[in-house]
PDB file of C-alpha atoms in Angstrom:
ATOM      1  CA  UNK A   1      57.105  14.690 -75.544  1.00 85.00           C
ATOM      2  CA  UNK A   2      57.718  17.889 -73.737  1.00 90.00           C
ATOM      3  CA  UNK A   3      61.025  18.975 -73.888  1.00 91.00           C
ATOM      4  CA  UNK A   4      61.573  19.593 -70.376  1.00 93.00           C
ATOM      5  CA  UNK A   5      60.556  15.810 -69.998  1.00 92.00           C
ATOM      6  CA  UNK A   6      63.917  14.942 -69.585  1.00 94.00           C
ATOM      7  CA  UNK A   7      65.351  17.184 -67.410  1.00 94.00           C
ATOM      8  CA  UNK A   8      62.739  16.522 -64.895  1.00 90.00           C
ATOM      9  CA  UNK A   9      63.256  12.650 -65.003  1.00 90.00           C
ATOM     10  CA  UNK A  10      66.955  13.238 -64.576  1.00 94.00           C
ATOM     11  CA  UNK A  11      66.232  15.411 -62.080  1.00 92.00           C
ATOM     12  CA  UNK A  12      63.616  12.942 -60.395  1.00 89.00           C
ATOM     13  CA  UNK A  13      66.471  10.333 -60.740  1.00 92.00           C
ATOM     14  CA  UNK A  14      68.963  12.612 -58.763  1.00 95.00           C
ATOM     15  CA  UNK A  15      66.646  13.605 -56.648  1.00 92.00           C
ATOM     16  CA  UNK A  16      65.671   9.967 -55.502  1.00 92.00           C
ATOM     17  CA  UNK A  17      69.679   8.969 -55.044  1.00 94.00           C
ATOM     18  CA  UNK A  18      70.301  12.279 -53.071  1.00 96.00           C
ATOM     19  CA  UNK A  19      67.900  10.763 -50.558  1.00 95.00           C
ATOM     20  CA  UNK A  20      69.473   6.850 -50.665  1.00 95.00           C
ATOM     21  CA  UNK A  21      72.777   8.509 -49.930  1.00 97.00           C
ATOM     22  CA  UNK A  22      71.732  10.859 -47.363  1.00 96.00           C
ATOM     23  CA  UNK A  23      70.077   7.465 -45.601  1.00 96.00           C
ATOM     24  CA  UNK A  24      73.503   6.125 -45.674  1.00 97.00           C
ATOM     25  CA  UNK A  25      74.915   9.034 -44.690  1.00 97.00           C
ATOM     26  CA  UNK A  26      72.759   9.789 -41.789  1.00 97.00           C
ATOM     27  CA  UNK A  27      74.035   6.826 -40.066  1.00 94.00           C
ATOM     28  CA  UNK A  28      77.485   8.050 -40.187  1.00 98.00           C
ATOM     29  CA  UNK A  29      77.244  11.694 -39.466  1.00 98.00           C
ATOM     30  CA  UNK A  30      75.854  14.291 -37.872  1.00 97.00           C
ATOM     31  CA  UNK A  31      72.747  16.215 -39.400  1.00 97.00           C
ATOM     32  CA  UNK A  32      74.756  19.519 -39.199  1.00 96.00           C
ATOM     33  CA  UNK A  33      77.971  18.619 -40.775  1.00 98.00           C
ATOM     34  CA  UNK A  34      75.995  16.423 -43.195  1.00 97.00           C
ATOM     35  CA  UNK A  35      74.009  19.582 -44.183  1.00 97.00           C
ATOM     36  CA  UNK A  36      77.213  21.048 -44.653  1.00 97.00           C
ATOM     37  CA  UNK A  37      78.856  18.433 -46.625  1.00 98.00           C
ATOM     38  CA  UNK A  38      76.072  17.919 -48.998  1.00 97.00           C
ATOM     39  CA  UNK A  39      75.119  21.195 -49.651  1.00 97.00           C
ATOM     40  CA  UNK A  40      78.712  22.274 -50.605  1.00 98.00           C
ATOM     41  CA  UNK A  41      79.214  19.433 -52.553  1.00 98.00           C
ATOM     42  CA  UNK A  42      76.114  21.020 -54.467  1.00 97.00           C
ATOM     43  CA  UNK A  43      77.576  24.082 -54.882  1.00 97.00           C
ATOM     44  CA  UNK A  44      80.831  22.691 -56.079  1.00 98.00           C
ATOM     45  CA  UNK A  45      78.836  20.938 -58.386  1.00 98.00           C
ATOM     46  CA  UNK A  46      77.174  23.848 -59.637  1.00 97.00           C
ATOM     47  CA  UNK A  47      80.537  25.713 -59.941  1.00 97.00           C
ATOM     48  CA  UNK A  48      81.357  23.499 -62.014  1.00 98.00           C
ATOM     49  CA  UNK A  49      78.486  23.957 -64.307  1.00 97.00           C
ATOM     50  CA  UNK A  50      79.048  27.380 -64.260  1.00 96.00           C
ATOM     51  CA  UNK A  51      82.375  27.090 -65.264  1.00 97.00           C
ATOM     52  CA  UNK A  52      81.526  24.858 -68.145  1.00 97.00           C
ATOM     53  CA  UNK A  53      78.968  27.300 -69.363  1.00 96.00           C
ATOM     54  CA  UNK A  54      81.403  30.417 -69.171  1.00 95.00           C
ATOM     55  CA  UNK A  55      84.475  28.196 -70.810  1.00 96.00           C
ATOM     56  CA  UNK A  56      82.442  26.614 -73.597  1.00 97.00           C
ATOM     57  CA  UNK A  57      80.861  30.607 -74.350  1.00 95.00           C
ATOM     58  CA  UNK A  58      77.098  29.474 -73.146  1.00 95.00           C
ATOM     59  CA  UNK A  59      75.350  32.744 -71.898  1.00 92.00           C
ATOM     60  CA  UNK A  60      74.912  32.097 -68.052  1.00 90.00           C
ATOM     61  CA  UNK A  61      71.638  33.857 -67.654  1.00 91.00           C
ATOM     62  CA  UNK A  62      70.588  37.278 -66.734  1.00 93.00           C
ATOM     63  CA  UNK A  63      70.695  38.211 -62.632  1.00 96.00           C
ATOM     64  CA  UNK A  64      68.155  40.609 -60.809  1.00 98.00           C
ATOM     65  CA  UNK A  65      67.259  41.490 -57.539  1.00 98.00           C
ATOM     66  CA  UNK A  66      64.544  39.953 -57.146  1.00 97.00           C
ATOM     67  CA  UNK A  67      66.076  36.507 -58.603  1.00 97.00           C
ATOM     68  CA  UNK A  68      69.062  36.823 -56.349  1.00 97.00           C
ATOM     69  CA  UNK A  69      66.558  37.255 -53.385  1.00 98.00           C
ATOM     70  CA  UNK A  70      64.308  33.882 -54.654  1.00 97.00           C
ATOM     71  CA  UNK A  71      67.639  32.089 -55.521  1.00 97.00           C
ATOM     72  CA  UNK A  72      68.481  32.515 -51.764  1.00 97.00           C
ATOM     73  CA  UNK A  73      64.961  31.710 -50.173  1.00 97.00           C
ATOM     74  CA  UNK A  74      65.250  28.335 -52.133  1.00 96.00           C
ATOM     75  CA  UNK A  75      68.786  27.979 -50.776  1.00 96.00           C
ATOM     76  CA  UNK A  76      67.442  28.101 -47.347  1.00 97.00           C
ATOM     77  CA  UNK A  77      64.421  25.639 -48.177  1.00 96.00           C
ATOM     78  CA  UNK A  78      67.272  23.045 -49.291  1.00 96.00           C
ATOM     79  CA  UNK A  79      69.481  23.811 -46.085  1.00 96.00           C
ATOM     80  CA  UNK A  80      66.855  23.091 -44.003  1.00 96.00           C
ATOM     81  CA  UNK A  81      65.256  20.019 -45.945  1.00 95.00           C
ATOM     82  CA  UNK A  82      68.564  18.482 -45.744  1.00 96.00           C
ATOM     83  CA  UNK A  83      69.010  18.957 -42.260  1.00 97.00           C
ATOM     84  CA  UNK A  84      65.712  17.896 -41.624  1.00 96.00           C
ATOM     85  CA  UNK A  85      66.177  14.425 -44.316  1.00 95.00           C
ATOM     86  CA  UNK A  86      69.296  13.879 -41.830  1.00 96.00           C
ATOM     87  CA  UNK A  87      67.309  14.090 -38.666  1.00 97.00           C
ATOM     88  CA  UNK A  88      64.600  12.082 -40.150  1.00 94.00           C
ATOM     89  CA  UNK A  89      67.382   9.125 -40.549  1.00 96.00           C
ATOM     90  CA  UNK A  90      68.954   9.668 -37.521  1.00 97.00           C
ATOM     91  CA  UNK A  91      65.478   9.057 -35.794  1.00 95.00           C
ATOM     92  CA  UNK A  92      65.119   5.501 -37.270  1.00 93.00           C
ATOM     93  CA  UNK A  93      63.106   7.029 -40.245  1.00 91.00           C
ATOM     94  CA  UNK A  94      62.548   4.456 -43.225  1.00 89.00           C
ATOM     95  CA  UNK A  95      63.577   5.297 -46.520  1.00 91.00           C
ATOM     96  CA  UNK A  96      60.440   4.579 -47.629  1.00 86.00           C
ATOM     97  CA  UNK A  97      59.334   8.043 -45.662  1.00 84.00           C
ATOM     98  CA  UNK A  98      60.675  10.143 -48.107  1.00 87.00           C
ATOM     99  CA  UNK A  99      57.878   9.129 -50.869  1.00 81.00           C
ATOM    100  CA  UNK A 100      55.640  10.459 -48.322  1.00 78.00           C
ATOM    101  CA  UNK A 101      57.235  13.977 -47.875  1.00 84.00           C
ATOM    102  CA  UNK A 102      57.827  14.055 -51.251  1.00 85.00           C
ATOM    103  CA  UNK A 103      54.435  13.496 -52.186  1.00 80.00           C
ATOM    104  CA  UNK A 104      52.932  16.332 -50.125  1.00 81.00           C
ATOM    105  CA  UNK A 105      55.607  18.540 -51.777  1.00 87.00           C
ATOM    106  CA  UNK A 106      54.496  17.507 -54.729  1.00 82.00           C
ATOM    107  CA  UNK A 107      51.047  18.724 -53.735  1.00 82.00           C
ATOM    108  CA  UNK A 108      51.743  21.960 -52.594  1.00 88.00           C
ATOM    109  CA  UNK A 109      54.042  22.632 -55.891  1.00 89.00           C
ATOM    110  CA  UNK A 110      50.688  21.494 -57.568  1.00 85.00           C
ATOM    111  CA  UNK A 111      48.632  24.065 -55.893  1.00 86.00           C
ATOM    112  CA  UNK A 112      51.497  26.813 -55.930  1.00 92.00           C
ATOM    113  CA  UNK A 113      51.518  26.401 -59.483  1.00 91.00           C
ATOM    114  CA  UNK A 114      47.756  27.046 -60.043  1.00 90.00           C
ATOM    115  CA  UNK A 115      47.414  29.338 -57.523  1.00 93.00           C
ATOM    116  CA  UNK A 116      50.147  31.561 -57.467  1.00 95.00           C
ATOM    117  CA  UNK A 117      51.773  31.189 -61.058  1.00 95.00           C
ATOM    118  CA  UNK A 118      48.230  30.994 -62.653  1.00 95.00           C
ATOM    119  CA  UNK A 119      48.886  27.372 -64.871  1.00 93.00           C
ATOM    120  CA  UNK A 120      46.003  26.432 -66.298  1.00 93.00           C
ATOM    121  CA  UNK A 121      44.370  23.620 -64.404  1.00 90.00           C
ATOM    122  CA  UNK A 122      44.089  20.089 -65.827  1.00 88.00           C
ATOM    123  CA  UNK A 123      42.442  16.865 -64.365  1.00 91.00           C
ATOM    124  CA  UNK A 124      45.543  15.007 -64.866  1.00 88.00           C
ATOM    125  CA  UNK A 125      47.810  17.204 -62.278  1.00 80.00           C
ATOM    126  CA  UNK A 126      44.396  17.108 -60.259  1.00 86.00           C
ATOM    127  CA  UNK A 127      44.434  13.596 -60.382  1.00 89.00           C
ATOM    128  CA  UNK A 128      48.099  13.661 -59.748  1.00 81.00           C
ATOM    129  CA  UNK A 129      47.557  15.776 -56.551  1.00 80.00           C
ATOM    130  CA  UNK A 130      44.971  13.628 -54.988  1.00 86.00           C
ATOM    131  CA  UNK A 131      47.002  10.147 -55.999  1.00 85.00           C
ATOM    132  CA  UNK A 132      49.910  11.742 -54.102  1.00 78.00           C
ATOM    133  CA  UNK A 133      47.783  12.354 -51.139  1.00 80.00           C
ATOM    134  CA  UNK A 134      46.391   9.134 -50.837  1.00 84.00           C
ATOM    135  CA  UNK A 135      50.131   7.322 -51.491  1.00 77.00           C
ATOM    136  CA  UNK A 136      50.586   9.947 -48.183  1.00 74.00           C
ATOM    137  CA  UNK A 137      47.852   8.065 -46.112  1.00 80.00           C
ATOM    138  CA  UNK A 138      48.736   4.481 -47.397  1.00 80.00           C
ATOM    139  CA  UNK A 139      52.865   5.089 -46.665  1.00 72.00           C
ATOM    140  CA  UNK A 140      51.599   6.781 -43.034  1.00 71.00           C
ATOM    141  CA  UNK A 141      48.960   3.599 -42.911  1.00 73.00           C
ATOM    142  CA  UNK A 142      51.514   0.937 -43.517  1.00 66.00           C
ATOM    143  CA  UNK A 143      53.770   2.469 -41.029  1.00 62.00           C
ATOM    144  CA  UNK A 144      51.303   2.324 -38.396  1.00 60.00           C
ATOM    145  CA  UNK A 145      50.889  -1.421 -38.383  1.00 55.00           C
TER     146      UNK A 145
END
């Protein structure tokens, strides 16, 4: 097994109860303060990690420009998922939406990564691209009836 395997189904397991929460959430407050409550949660979170790494003598990582820069794009791709997640909620959106916008992420991370960061292509992720797609159509389908 890949040993990034783990982080990435911790990460998918996160991932999936940030969105349960924020569906309880959404109900309760507004998409705004929300935003604001989650995403500085996160970054106490992180704080902490950072912490842990500096006070158990873990090297935190080299910093550049140019990382600072990306680090902050992504930071505004978060903000504004998370507001958007909220409004989504607020709107009478399912939960069961979120496998949908997920899915075309998915996608697009697929293609991003062939594309622009040049990984090799394999029919599995191929296959994995169009599967996602079609779970798009078939959540948007079931909706519809």
């Amino acid at each position: 097994m890949a040993p990034w395997f783990w982080y990435a189904f911790a990460a998918a397991v996160f991932y999936g109860l940030h969105q349960v929460f924020t569906k309880f959430a959404a109900e309760r407050i507004g998409s705004g303060i929300g935003g604001f409550v989650v995403e500085a949660t996160a970054a106490a979170c992180i704080a902490g990690y950072l912490l842990f790494q500096r006070t158990t003598g873990r090297e935190l990582g080299a910093v550049t420009s140019a990382g600072l820069v990306y680090s902050g794009i992504t930071g505004l791709c978060v903000g504004i998922g998370t507001v958007l997640f909220f409004l989504l909620f607020q709107k009478g959106g399912p939960l069961q939406a979120v496998p949908v916008v997920l899915a075309a992420g998915a996608a697009l991370m697929a293609v991003a990564g062939i594309v622009v960061f040049k990984e090799p292509v394999q029919w599995q992720r191929l296959l994995g691209v169009v599967l996602s797609l079609v779970s798009l159509y078939l959540l948007h389908w079931g909706a519809n009836e």
